[in-house]
XYZ file of C-alpha atoms in Angstrom:
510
model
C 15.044 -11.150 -27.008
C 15.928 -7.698 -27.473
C 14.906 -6.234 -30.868
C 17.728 -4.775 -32.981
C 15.806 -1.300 -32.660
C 16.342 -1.618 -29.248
C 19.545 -2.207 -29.146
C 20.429 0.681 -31.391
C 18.543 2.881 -29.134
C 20.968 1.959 -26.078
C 23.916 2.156 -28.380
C 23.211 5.804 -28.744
C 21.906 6.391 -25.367
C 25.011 5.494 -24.135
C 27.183 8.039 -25.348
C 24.689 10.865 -23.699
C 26.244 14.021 -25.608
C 25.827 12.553 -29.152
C 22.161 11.235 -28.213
C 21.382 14.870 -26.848
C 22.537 16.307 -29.994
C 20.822 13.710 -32.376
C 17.339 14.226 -31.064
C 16.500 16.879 -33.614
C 16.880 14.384 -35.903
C 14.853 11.328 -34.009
C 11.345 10.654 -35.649
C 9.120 11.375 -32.421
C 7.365 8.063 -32.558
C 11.385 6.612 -31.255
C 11.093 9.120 -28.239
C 9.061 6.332 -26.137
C 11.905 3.610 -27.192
C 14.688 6.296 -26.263
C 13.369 6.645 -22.914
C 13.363 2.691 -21.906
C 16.741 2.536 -23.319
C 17.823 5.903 -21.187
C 15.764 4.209 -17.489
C 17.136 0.862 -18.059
C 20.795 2.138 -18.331
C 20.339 4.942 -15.814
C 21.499 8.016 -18.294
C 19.951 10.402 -15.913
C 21.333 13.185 -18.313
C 19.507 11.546 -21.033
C 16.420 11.377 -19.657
C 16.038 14.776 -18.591
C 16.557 16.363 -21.973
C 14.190 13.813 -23.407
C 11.212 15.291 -21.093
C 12.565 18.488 -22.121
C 12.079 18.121 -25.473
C 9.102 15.703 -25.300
C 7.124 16.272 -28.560
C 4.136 14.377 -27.869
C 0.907 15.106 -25.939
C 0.908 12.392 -23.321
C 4.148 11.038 -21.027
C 2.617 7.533 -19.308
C 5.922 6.396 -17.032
C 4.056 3.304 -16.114
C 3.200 2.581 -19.813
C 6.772 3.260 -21.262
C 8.544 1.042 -18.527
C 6.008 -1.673 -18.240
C 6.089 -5.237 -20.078
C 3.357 -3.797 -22.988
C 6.946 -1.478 -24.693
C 9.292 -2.269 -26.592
C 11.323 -4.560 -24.788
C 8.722 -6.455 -23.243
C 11.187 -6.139 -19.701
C 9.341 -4.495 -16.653
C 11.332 -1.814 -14.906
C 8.401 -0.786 -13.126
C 9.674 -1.741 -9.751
C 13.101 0.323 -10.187
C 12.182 3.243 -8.304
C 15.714 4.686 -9.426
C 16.321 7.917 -7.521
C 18.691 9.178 -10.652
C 16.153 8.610 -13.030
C 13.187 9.656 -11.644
C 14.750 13.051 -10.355
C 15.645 13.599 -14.399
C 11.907 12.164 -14.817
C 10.922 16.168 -12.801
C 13.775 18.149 -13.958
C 13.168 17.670 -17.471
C 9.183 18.011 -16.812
C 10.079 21.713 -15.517
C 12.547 22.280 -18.319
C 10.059 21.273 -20.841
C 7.511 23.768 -18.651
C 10.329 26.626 -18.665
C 11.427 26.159 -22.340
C 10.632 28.783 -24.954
C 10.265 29.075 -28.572
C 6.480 28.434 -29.076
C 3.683 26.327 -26.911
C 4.484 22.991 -25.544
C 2.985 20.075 -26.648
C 2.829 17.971 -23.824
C -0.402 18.265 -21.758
C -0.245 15.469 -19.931
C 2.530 13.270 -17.681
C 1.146 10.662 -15.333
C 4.283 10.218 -13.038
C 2.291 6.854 -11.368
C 2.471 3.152 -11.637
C 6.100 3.061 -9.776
C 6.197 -0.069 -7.209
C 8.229 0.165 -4.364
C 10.108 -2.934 -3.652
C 13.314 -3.742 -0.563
C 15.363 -4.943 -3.221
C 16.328 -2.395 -6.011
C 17.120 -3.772 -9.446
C 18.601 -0.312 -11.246
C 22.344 -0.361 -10.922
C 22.708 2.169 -8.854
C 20.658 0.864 -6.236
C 19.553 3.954 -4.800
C 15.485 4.414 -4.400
C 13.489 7.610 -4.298
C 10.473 6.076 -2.120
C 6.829 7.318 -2.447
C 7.422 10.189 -0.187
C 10.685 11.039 -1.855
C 8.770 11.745 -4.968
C 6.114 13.353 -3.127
C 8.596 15.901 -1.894
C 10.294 16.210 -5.077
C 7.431 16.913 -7.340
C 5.931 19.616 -4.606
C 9.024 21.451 -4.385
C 9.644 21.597 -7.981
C 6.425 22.701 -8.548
C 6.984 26.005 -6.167
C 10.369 26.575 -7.594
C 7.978 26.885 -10.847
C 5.544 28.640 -9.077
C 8.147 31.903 -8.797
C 9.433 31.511 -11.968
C 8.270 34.472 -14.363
C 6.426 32.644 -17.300
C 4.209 32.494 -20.597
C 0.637 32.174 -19.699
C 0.214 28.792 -21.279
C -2.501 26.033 -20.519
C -0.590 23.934 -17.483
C 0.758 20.482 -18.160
C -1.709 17.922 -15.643
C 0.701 15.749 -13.853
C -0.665 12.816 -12.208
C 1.321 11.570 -9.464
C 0.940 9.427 -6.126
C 1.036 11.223 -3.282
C 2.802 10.431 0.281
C 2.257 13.352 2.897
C 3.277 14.298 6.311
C 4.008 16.457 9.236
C 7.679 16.397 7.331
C 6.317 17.664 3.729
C 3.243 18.660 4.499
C 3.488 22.907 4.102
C 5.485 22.218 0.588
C 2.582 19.831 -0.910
C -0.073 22.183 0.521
C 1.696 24.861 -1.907
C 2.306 23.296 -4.781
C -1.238 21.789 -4.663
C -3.044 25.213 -4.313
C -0.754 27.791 -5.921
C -1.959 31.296 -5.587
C -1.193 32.152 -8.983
C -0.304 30.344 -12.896
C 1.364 27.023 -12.285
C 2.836 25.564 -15.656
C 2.362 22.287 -13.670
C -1.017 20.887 -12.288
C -0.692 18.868 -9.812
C -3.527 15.740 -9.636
C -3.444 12.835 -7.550
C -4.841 9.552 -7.905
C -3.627 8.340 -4.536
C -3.081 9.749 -1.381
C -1.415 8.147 1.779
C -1.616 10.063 5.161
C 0.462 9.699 7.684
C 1.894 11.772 11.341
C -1.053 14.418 10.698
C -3.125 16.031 12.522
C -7.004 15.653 11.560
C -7.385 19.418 10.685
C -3.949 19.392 8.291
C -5.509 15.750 6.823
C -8.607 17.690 6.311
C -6.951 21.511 4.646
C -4.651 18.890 2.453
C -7.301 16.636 0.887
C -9.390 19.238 -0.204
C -6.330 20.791 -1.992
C -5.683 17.872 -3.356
C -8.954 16.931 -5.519
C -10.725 14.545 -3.483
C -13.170 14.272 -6.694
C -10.506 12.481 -8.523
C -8.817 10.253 -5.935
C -9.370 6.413 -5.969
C -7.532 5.611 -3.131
C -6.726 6.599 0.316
C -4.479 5.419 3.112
C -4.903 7.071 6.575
C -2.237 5.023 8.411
C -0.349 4.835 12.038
C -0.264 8.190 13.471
C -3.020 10.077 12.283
C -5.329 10.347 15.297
C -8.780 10.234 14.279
C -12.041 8.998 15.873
C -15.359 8.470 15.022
C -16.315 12.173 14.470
C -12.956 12.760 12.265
C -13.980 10.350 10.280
C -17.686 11.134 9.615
C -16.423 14.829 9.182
C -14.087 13.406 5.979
C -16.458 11.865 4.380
C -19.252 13.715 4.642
C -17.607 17.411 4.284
C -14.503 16.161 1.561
C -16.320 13.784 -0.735
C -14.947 10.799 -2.635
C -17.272 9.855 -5.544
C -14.262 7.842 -7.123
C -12.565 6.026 -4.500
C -12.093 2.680 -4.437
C -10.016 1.926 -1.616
C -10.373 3.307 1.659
C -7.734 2.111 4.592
C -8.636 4.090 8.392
C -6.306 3.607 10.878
C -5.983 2.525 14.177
C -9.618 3.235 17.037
C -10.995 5.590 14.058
C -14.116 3.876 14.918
C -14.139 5.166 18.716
C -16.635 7.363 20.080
C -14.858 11.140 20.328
C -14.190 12.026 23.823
C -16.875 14.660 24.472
C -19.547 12.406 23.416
C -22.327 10.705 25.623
C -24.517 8.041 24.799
C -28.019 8.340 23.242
C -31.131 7.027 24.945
C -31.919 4.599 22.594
C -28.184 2.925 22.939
C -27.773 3.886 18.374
C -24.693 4.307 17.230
C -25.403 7.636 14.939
C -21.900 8.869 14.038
C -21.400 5.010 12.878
C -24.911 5.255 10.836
C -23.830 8.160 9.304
C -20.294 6.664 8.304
C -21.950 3.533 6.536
C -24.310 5.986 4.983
C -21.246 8.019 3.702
C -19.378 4.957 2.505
C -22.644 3.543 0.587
C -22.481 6.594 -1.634
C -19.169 5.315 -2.933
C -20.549 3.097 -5.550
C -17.112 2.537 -6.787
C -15.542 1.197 -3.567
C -14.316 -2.480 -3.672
C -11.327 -1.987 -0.838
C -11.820 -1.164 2.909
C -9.578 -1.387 5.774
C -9.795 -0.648 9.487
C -7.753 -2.923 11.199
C -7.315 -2.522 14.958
C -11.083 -0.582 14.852
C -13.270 -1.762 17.895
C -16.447 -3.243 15.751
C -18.040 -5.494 17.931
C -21.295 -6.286 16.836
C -21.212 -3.274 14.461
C -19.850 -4.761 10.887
C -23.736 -5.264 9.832
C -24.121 -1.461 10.041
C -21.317 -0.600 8.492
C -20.990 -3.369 6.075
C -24.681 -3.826 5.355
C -24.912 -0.563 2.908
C -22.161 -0.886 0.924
C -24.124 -0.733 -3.175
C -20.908 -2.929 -4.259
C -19.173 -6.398 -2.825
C -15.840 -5.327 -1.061
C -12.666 -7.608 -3.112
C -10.251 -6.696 -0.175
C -11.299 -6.657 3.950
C -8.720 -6.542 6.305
C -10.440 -6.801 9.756
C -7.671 -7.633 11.910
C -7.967 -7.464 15.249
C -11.431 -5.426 15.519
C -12.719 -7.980 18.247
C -15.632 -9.761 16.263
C -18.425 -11.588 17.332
C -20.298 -14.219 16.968
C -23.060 -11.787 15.007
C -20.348 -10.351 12.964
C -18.780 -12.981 11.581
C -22.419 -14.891 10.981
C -23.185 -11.592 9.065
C -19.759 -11.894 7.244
C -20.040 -15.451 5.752
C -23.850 -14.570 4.513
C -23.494 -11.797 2.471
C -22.828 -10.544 -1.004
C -19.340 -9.325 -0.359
C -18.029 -13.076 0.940
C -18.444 -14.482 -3.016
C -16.754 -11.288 -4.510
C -13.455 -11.210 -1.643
C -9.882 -12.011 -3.120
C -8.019 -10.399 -0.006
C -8.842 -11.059 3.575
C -7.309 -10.500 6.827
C -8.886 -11.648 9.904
C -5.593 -11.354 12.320
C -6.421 -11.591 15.819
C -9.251 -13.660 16.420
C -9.790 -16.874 18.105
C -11.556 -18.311 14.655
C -11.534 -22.091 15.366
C -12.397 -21.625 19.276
C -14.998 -19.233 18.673
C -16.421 -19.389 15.287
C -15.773 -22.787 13.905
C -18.611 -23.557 11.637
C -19.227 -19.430 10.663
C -15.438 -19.542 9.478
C -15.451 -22.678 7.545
C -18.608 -21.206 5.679
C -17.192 -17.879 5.211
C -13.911 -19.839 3.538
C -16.418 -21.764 1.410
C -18.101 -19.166 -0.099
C -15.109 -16.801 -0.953
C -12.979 -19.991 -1.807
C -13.783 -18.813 -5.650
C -12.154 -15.846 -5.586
C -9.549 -15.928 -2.783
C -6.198 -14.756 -3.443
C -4.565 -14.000 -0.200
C -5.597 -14.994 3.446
C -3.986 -13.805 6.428
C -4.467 -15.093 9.742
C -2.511 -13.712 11.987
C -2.446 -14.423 15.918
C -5.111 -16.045 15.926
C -5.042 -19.089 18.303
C -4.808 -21.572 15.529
C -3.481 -24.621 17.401
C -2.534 -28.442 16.381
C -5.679 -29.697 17.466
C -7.253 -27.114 14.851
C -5.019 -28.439 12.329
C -7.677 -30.764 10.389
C -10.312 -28.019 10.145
C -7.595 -25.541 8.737
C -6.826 -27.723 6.091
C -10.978 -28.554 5.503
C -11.511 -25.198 5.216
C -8.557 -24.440 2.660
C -9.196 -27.560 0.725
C -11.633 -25.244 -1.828
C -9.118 -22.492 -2.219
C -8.076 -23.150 -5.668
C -7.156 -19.656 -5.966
C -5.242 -18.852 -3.146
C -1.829 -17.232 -3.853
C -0.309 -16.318 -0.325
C -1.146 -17.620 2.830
C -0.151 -16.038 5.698
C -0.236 -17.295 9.685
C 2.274 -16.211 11.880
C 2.299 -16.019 15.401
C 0.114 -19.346 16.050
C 1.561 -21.789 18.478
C 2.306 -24.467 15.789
C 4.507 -27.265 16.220
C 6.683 -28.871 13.312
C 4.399 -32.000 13.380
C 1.222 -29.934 12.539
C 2.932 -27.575 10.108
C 4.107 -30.674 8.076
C 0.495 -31.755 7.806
C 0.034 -28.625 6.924
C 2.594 -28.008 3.626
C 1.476 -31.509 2.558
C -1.971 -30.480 2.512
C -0.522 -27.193 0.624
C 0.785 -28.860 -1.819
C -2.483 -29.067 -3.622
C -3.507 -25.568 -3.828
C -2.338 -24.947 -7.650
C -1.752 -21.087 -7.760
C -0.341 -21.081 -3.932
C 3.064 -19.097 -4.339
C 4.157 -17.207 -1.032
C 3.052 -18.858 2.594
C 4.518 -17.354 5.913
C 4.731 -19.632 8.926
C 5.525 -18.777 12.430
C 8.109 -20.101 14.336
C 7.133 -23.500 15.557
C 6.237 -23.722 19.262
C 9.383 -26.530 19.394
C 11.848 -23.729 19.417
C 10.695 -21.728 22.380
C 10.912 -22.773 25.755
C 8.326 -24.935 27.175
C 5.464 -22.849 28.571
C 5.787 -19.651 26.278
C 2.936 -17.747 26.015
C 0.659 -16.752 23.108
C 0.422 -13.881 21.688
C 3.746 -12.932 22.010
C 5.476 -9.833 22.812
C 8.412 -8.405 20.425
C 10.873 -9.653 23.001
C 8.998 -12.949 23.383
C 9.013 -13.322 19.481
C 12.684 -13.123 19.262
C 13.919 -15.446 22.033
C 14.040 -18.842 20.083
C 16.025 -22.396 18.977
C 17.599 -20.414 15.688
C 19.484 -23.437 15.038
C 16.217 -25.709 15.407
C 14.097 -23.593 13.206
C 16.892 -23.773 10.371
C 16.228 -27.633 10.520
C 12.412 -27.480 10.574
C 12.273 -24.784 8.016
C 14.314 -26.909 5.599
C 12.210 -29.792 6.405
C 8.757 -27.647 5.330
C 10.348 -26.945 2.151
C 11.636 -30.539 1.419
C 7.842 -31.694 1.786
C 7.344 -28.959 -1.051
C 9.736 -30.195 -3.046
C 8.989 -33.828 -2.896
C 5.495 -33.107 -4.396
C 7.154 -30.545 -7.052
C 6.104 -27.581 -5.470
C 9.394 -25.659 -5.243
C 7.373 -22.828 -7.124
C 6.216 -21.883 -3.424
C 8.206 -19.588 -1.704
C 7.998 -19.836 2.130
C 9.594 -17.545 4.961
C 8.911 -16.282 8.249
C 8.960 -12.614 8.830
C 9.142 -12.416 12.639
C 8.471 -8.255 12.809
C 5.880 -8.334 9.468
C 6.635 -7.797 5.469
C 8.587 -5.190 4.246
C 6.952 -1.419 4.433
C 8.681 0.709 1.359
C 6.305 3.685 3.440
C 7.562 3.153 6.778
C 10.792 2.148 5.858
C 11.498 5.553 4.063
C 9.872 8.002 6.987
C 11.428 5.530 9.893
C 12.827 8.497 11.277
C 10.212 11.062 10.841
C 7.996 8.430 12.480
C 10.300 7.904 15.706
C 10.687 11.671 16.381
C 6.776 11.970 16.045
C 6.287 9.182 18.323
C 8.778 10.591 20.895
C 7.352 14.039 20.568
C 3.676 12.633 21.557
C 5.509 10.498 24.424
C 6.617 13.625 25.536
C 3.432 15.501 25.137
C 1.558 12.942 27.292
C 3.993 12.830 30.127
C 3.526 16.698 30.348
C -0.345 15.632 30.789
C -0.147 13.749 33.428
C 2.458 15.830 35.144
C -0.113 18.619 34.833
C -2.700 16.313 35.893
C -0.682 15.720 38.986
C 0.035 19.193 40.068
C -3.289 19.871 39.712
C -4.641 17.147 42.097
């Protein structure tokens, strides 16, 4: 229930030119109150005189539109474009006004979460790189403005860069002369770089402060990249680290050592052991055979999230994995890709028994689970008391074994969100696993509709209608790649291109 202070505030935020010409007389303590009242109704124009005039020291967007304010409604995941562009504007008014110094020293523009479904009115989202862009460029408008030397306000902000934005963020985060507006990031996501621009733009961007970082998709790196950013950059505060795609593979020039020791991965576990605050690590589609003692082994804290999809484990590897510390402490892991029950039976069913105290969300992705597997699955999930999502698409299922498998479900008490594949009934007889894109979408629809409602009438027989159940053929939604979709396709058709004029060259030259 809304309070009646509330509701005053967006009776007067709703006529924006008396509320603009009231706030002289607003105690300051309301200005918090005013600004939940201004998001939730989208008065842009409100909002951006509210920054403008913001008279205290500290502006916490997550804090004013989480549950903890007055009302207790979270509007965290309305990433309203109107409203967070006024969010900027009235951060460089308030930078630009005169008449004395400015009180506010800090704004900490984090905390937004990008969902596929937008609850403002509007319905119009400024994504992570949006804001990204819109920050940096109002930061060099700033930058030529002709100001007061005054101390600079610190913005905190999440950061999104790319080949797109990448020359605007690299000068607004290293001005060459007084910025009224700092810019500090917390969390950095990479992505269409090349290794030398990821390198020039971390260091700009206070490595000594971030806590997490996402090098995704088409960022090239290898083995050497990688040891280079970690051992040249520095990241004394991160927490979560995500590498993409082969950055464990030797660098081209390279040539084995004598003694058959993989130094540049030595050096990498090394670098990652001095991150005593690291509890998140990705590198999915990495070739680690035989390797994740090395670069596992070091680590001075237990990892809580571990996605080591497809990285072609063995035997060793996963024997290492359900031994040590970090299996007690996980609460996310992804082990896509693997043949777990026709290769590591027993090591799996141990590794799910030790983390089965802390386990929050399992994916298992492609990985040869099959109906014959279908009492060890539910064996090893039997512990999982606090498993949340479950996620296994792509496994040749049938109905039969997926009805065994809700019923056994049904008794996991925090279990909310479980993807399923489509069941091997509704392809033709004979279809191959793993499947291609093509493969994927070639099915029974109308057969599927039946089965699926069947799966979620065995929920709702044993009162479980709590758990929500789908099946994403193509993967969850992206808010990242969803937004730079474009930027992404033209970077992938440029390197296309770029490697066809290789091999042509390659040919004439033969």
């Amino acid at each position: 229930m809304r309070s009646l202070r509330f509701i005053s505030a967006e009776a007067l935020v709703s006529h924006p030119q008396v509320a603009k010409q009231s706030l002289d007389g607003v105690a300051h303590n309301l200005y918090p109150l005013l600004f939940k009242a201004s998001y939730l109704l989208e008065q842009a124009e409100v909002i951006r005189t509210l920054l403008e005039r913001w008279p205290l020291e500290e502006f916490w967007l997550s804090a004013l539109l989480g549950p903890r304010s007055e009302p207790p409604e979270d509007l965290r995941d309305r990433a309203c474009r109107a409203c967070l562009e006024a969010c900027v504007q009235g951060l460089a008014d308030h930078a630009l006004r005169a008449g004395g110094p400015r009180r506010l020293r800090v704004a900490d523009l984090t905390g937004i979460r990008d969902v596929q479904v937008q609850q403002c009115p509007c319905g119009r989202a400024l994504g992570r790189w949006g804001r990204t862009e819109l920050l940096a460029r109002t930061c060099c408008r700033l930058q030529a403005e002709p100001l007061v030397a005054q101390r600079p306000i610190q913005v905190f902000a999440d950061l999104f860069v790319t080949e797109g934005n990448f020359k605007v963020v690299v000068q607004a985060l290293g001005p060459s002369g007084p910025a009224p507006l700092r810019v500090r990031c917390l969390s950095f996501r990479a992505d269409s770089l090349g290794p030398s621009q990821l390198l020039h733009v971390l260091r700009l961007a206070g490595p000594g402060e971030l806590r997490r970082l996402e090098v995704v998709h088409n960022v090239r790196l290898h083995a050497g990249h990688v040891q280079q950013l970690l051992a040249q950059v520095g990241f004394p505060q991160l927490a979560s680290l995500t590498l993409p795609a082969k950055a464990f593979d030797a660098p081209p020039t390279s040539t084995p050592t004598p003694d058959g020791e993989d130094r540049l991965l030595t050096s990498i576990a090394w670098e990652l052991s001095q991150m005593t605050q690291l509890t998140e690590l990705s590198v999915a589609f990495s070739t680690l055979t035989g390797k994740i003692r090395k670069l596992l082994g070091p680590l001075r804290t237990p990892l809580r999230v571990l996605d080591l999809a497809n990285c072609s484990l063995n035997h060793a590897d996963m024997a290492f994995l359900a031994d040590c510390a970090h299996s007690m402490c996980l609460e996310v892991l992804d082990l896509s890709g693997h043949s777990l029950f026709s290769l590591f039976p027993s090591t799996f069913f141990r590794l799910l028994g030790r983390a089965a105290q802390t386990l929050r969300i399992l994916t298992l992705e492609e990985c040869s689970i099959e109906d014959s597997h279908m009492s060890m699955l539910i064996l090893a999930l039997g512990p999982c008391h606090e498993l949340c999502e479950l996620r296994f698409l792509g496994n040749p299922l049938s109905a039969r074994a997926l009805r065994r498998l809700f019923t056994a479900l049904c008794e996991l008490p925090k279990l909310r969100c479980v993807e399923f594949p489509v069941p091997k009934d509704c392809y033709p007889e004979g279809t191959a696993y793993p499947q291609d894109e093509l493969a994927m979408s070639k099915f029974d629809q109308q057969k599927y509709n039946v089965i699926a409602e069947d799966l979620r009438a065995v929920l709702l027989r044993a009162g479980r209608g709590d758990i929500q159940v789908c099946t994403p053929l193509f993967g969850s939604f992206d808010p990242d790649i969803q937004e730079t979709s474009n930027e992404l396709g033209a970077f992938l058709l440029q390197a296309f291109k770029t490697a066809l004029e290789n091999f042509s060259r390659a040919l004439e030259q033969m």
